[in-house]
């Protein structure tokens, strides 16, 4: 059932007066449920409960924490078709996508359950004492990761499940031992409440402390701002726009006690097409990229918004073919009227720039809230001279830059803002001939792809989903994969601590059997 | 030879007009050498050279990087007595301390050389492709740490060698593959220039790119500010005061492209003395703490500035004994007239607070720039009510808080600002009886010590030197030990990259023989 209320800990609450509905972009109508925005008092209570819950949750056993994560996954699956229908009604995305994203969400929760259950993720590091060392004895020192405290998670508009209420940020924070307060995304508040109800059920079934999770509705920016400024909040996870992420980053940095904000923000994901490959493969590349640009109505953070090549007949052939292919694809629905409005505005702003040419634009009639995929072209020089063209156009849009020379191509790459991904398209041994291009690209991105497309973010330990600013606020972390837990933990050392009072992870007998660095040797043995 | 000039890359340069001398606090006279502050143009050139050097240095072989680090250590040792004499003349610290700190500096450089040479620190993580996976094939993904780019290091006043020019921040940044620009500390500019000359010799001897290191003189805040604001600078390391560190953090956060600042700042390092231990051990504790409080004239970031106990005869006995012991110790010299001026001012401010009692103050005549060690006492309630008493008094000063109850003690701990360390003094099984105290203390600090003193920061993998704000600007990192390298690196992923174009760390054949996480198994085997 969707109540429209906030979860303050395990309790449904709606003390406020500010209300809103979600919207069905496919039907172009409001959805029925009415959501009540959290009040300042409810926000305070959620943070207070989280702070109290942290005292217990921070050192709960790994088995209990794993069970909690797995139970959340079970309870999400138990929501069954109602969740899928709600998801579709609030996003305009098809059922297949909803199910796929649910699968990813469940998989991420179980992945963190496995990580926690195994236990070695705390990076236990032990250096035993040397009481007779000269000139001074060496103490016994033992280090492991411990959780930061309550984390606020901002759900993403474009991933109602996998990067929202029980998405990657939340799963990683729970795994770390941090309570989570979700600032629910207004576009999919119903999906958010359903997932929140699954988490609350899991909290109750597995005996987690009340307040380890809260879900706050909000239609504007006030709830989020108040959360980030709250002294009880110790870290923030965000997925969304550069403007939104930067605003939260600034608020967090201006606190008396600054706190870390990991914001995964915009990216235009440059694709560098080397000349030989364009020559030999332009038809295949055009088909592949027409599909990647329009995938999910271009609403992926890894959408290829910028294609860089060397001017000439081959690149012209690629542009012609890409233009032919992309207009063959049926337009699809965007997430919300505001999203399509922003897409059309940014696209118009881009194509109105001097020296920019529209190569393809879907010209037939489209349904309300459906996006017209667009490909534009521009010279390297015009691109360099006009920063407006470097901005993300969130949606099925891509800009092909025709560079005069390899030098110009390298200069463009070197001067790009930070990006989540960069892709290199190369024929046979062509890549080896352009080491400067590869090096320049690597310096601007978090992940580099060879002869593929940037869309599709595999959830596995070797994934980096993050990158230099503004693709993220801190390139030293990833938002996807097991290592994303490092955003929410800090190293902590015990010096000369009695063995029986140490956490199990650091005890001599290694009761958890985890892998530890003991006197510079990685081992699962006891001491 | 000390020239008073800046090193802009390998070249000595002094284009500016702003000049200053260092000061010998033992003799209370200016030292002879005149230093010329770096100009805006020189700063620009240093950053430009660092940016160019990064293109080469970021992917230089691990053996060359290790040789570079070891050669810096050799060249520092080759400076021999001249370095020690300069150090003493600019710090007022004794020769034994100078030699000890040189030993630590050299050891840190060699530790990072070993880390780099071994190679597994890049946390290589590999997930091989599953081309037949349904519904979509899994790509090949390989991740490792890569360097952030040019790092600015601010030398510490209280560690002219180990946390300055070639100290922990610099050694870790070089090991990561980052060029370093040092903002030399004005109090020990001569020591800084000598160490810089050793680094430049090492750059030249080992064929590192010019610009991988620069050393900039400055007497005020302008050089540091310009460096932190410079778009070519990608991270900052700082050791010093809360005001200084926070100012740099704010500047970095306000940039168009915010950059990480790791600032290790102030700490009063609370020591919690449980009642049974005070009863049984007050004499020994008094002697131990009189020595720890005055060690290095109290100029350590881990100096025990706050002792918390339960009011009563036993704690009174401890205070009396501590007072007796501490005035027996001969006063020692502080680093600079400005440091003793600040010590006296902060100490006076503290002892002038209502309800604060001075238990001991060295009363005999002292030489100019020598500090009068001081112990004060205050009730728990007065401490809670007066935030002035929570501030660090940098020098041989400690405040003993007499709490009415265990509850008051716990409340005080819970409301402390973030600290580098916390210490628990407990008798036999006493610690186990106070789990809330231990838990509260752990939540406020980066390192917790049992029945010891916080002074003495062991350099080893299990050390955490950092902690919740304001002891550091980001508790997720340590400033000491091999893991301090993580401040200067970011994870980077290659997707479907050709084996021959991958860095050696990620190649199938594992030519470096490093330990890697391959398909979720830690191994040194090839693929």
PDB file of C-alpha atoms in Angstrom, chain A residues 82-190:
ATOM      1  CA  UNK A  82       2.797  -3.770  -7.540  1.00  0.00           C
ATOM      2  CA  UNK A  83       6.354  -2.404  -7.388  1.00  0.00           C
ATOM      3  CA  UNK A  84       6.865  -2.903 -11.130  1.00  0.00           C
ATOM      4  CA  UNK A  85       3.580  -1.210 -12.001  1.00  0.00           C
ATOM      5  CA  UNK A  86       4.267   1.695  -9.668  1.00  0.00           C
ATOM      6  CA  UNK A  87       7.781   2.050 -11.120  1.00  0.00           C
ATOM      7  CA  UNK A  88       6.432   2.175 -14.672  1.00  0.00           C
ATOM      8  CA  UNK A  89       3.648   4.617 -13.784  1.00  0.00           C
ATOM      9  CA  UNK A  90       6.145   7.006 -12.211  1.00  0.00           C
ATOM     10  CA  UNK A  91       8.939   6.811 -14.789  1.00  0.00           C
ATOM     11  CA  UNK A  92       7.471   6.086 -18.203  1.00  0.00           C
ATOM     12  CA  UNK A  93      10.058   3.318 -18.464  1.00  0.00           C
ATOM     13  CA  UNK A  94       8.985  -0.105 -19.814  1.00  0.00           C
ATOM     14  CA  UNK A  95       8.328  -3.144 -17.661  1.00  0.00           C
ATOM     15  CA  UNK A  96      11.457  -4.922 -18.897  1.00  0.00           C
ATOM     16  CA  UNK A  97      13.612  -2.085 -17.670  1.00  0.00           C
ATOM     17  CA  UNK A  98      11.775  -2.059 -14.325  1.00  0.00           C
ATOM     18  CA  UNK A  99      12.404  -5.765 -13.850  1.00  0.00           C
ATOM     19  CA  UNK A 100      16.012  -5.461 -14.948  1.00  0.00           C
ATOM     20  CA  UNK A 101      16.613  -2.645 -12.511  1.00  0.00           C
ATOM     21  CA  UNK A 102      14.923  -4.556  -9.702  1.00  0.00           C
ATOM     22  CA  UNK A 103      17.231  -7.474 -10.471  1.00  0.00           C
ATOM     23  CA  UNK A 104      20.224  -5.185 -10.256  1.00  0.00           C
ATOM     24  CA  UNK A 105      19.015  -3.699  -6.979  1.00  0.00           C
ATOM     25  CA  UNK A 106      18.509  -7.113  -5.406  1.00  0.00           C
ATOM     26  CA  UNK A 107      21.845  -8.299  -6.755  1.00  0.00           C
ATOM     27  CA  UNK A 108      23.625  -5.275  -5.245  1.00  0.00           C
ATOM     28  CA  UNK A 109      22.060  -5.902  -1.838  1.00  0.00           C
ATOM     29  CA  UNK A 110      23.108  -9.564  -1.942  1.00  0.00           C
ATOM     30  CA  UNK A 111      26.580  -8.613  -3.158  1.00  0.00           C
ATOM     31  CA  UNK A 112      27.054  -6.406  -0.096  1.00  0.00           C
ATOM     32  CA  UNK A 113      25.553  -9.125   2.120  1.00  0.00           C
ATOM     33  CA  UNK A 114      28.199 -11.520   0.786  1.00  0.00           C
ATOM     34  CA  UNK A 115      30.930  -8.924   1.270  1.00  0.00           C
ATOM     35  CA  UNK A 116      29.907  -8.303   4.863  1.00  0.00           C
ATOM     36  CA  UNK A 117      29.465 -12.003   5.594  1.00  0.00           C
ATOM     37  CA  UNK A 118      32.925 -12.819   4.292  1.00  0.00           C
ATOM     38  CA  UNK A 119      34.276  -9.965   6.394  1.00  0.00           C
ATOM     39  CA  UNK A 120      37.717  -9.183   4.963  1.00  0.00           C
ATOM     40  CA  UNK A 121      36.489  -5.871   3.510  1.00  0.00           C
ATOM     41  CA  UNK A 122      37.469  -4.096   6.767  1.00  0.00           C
ATOM     42  CA  UNK A 123      41.129  -4.294   5.622  1.00  0.00           C
ATOM     43  CA  UNK A 124      42.304  -5.515   9.006  1.00  0.00           C
ATOM     44  CA  UNK A 125      45.966  -4.572   9.420  1.00  0.00           C
ATOM     45  CA  UNK A 126      47.989  -5.710  12.397  1.00  0.00           C
ATOM     46  CA  UNK A 127      51.523  -4.924  13.531  1.00  0.00           C
ATOM     47  CA  UNK A 128      52.413  -6.751  16.715  1.00  0.00           C
ATOM     48  CA  UNK A 129      54.536  -5.228  19.460  1.00  0.00           C
ATOM     49  CA  UNK A 130      58.310  -5.225  19.601  1.00  0.00           C
ATOM     50  CA  UNK A 131      58.872  -4.518  23.313  1.00  0.00           C
ATOM     51  CA  UNK A 132      62.651  -4.711  23.024  1.00  0.00           C
ATOM     52  CA  UNK A 133      63.094  -2.491  20.002  1.00  0.00           C
ATOM     53  CA  UNK A 134      65.743   0.263  20.346  1.00  0.00           C
ATOM     54  CA  UNK A 135      65.645   3.200  20.893  1.00  0.00           C
ATOM     55  CA  UNK A 136      61.940   2.811  21.798  1.00  0.00           C
ATOM     56  CA  UNK A 137      59.629  -0.203  22.094  1.00  0.00           C
ATOM     57  CA  UNK A 138      57.117  -0.666  19.280  1.00  0.00           C
ATOM     58  CA  UNK A 139      53.512  -0.833  20.474  1.00  0.00           C
ATOM     59  CA  UNK A 140      50.940  -3.315  19.207  1.00  0.00           C
ATOM     60  CA  UNK A 141      48.782  -1.577  16.570  1.00  0.00           C
ATOM     61  CA  UNK A 142      45.667  -2.932  14.843  1.00  0.00           C
ATOM     62  CA  UNK A 143      43.597  -1.103  12.277  1.00  0.00           C
ATOM     63  CA  UNK A 144      40.265  -1.703  10.527  1.00  0.00           C
ATOM     64  CA  UNK A 145      37.543   0.269   8.792  1.00  0.00           C
ATOM     65  CA  UNK A 146      34.669   1.517  10.945  1.00  0.00           C
ATOM     66  CA  UNK A 147      31.497   3.334   9.789  1.00  0.00           C
ATOM     67  CA  UNK A 148      31.267   7.152   9.620  1.00  0.00           C
ATOM     68  CA  UNK A 149      27.751   7.534  11.056  1.00  0.00           C
ATOM     69  CA  UNK A 150      24.339   8.453   9.605  1.00  0.00           C
ATOM     70  CA  UNK A 151      24.417   8.833   5.792  1.00  0.00           C
ATOM     71  CA  UNK A 152      21.885  10.791   3.741  1.00  0.00           C
ATOM     72  CA  UNK A 153      21.116   9.286   0.321  1.00  0.00           C
ATOM     73  CA  UNK A 154      19.520  11.311  -2.484  1.00  0.00           C
ATOM     74  CA  UNK A 155      17.664   9.084  -4.942  1.00  0.00           C
ATOM     75  CA  UNK A 156      18.323   9.513  -8.671  1.00  0.00           C
ATOM     76  CA  UNK A 157      15.564  10.477 -11.105  1.00  0.00           C
ATOM     77  CA  UNK A 158      16.811   8.052 -13.736  1.00  0.00           C
ATOM     78  CA  UNK A 159      17.211   4.942 -11.571  1.00  0.00           C
ATOM     79  CA  UNK A 160      14.141   4.673  -9.324  1.00  0.00           C
ATOM     80  CA  UNK A 161      15.429   1.403  -7.888  1.00  0.00           C
ATOM     81  CA  UNK A 162      19.128   0.731  -8.430  1.00  0.00           C
ATOM     82  CA  UNK A 163      20.365   4.227  -7.454  1.00  0.00           C
ATOM     83  CA  UNK A 164      17.563   5.283  -5.149  1.00  0.00           C
ATOM     84  CA  UNK A 165      15.911   4.128  -1.905  1.00  0.00           C
ATOM     85  CA  UNK A 166      17.639   0.739  -1.579  1.00  0.00           C
ATOM     86  CA  UNK A 167      20.151   1.340  -4.346  1.00  0.00           C
ATOM     87  CA  UNK A 168      23.930   1.185  -4.385  1.00  0.00           C
ATOM     88  CA  UNK A 169      24.516   4.073  -1.967  1.00  0.00           C
ATOM     89  CA  UNK A 170      22.099   2.708   0.640  1.00  0.00           C
ATOM     90  CA  UNK A 171      23.292  -0.891   0.335  1.00  0.00           C
ATOM     91  CA  UNK A 172      26.922   0.195   0.707  1.00  0.00           C
ATOM     92  CA  UNK A 173      26.123   2.405   3.704  1.00  0.00           C
ATOM     93  CA  UNK A 174      24.212  -0.362   5.500  1.00  0.00           C
ATOM     94  CA  UNK A 175      27.049  -2.784   4.750  1.00  0.00           C
ATOM     95  CA  UNK A 176      29.476  -0.286   6.263  1.00  0.00           C
ATOM     96  CA  UNK A 177      27.385  -0.050   9.428  1.00  0.00           C
ATOM     97  CA  UNK A 178      25.889   3.393   8.753  1.00  0.00           C
ATOM     98  CA  UNK A 179      22.197   4.241   9.298  1.00  0.00           C
ATOM     99  CA  UNK A 180      20.606   5.727   6.162  1.00  0.00           C
ATOM    100  CA  UNK A 181      18.129   8.566   5.722  1.00  0.00           C
ATOM    101  CA  UNK A 182      16.797   8.657   2.169  1.00  0.00           C
ATOM    102  CA  UNK A 183      15.677  11.932   0.629  1.00  0.00           C
ATOM    103  CA  UNK A 184      13.114  10.362  -1.668  1.00  0.00           C
ATOM    104  CA  UNK A 185      13.070  11.545  -5.283  1.00  0.00           C
ATOM    105  CA  UNK A 186       9.802  13.425  -5.916  1.00  0.00           C
ATOM    106  CA  UNK A 187       9.363  11.907  -9.378  1.00  0.00           C
ATOM    107  CA  UNK A 188       9.052   8.391  -7.992  1.00  0.00           C
ATOM    108  CA  UNK A 189       7.879   8.892  -4.427  1.00  0.00           C
ATOM    109  CA  UNK A 190       5.526   5.908  -4.652  1.00  0.00           C
TER     110      UNK A 190
END
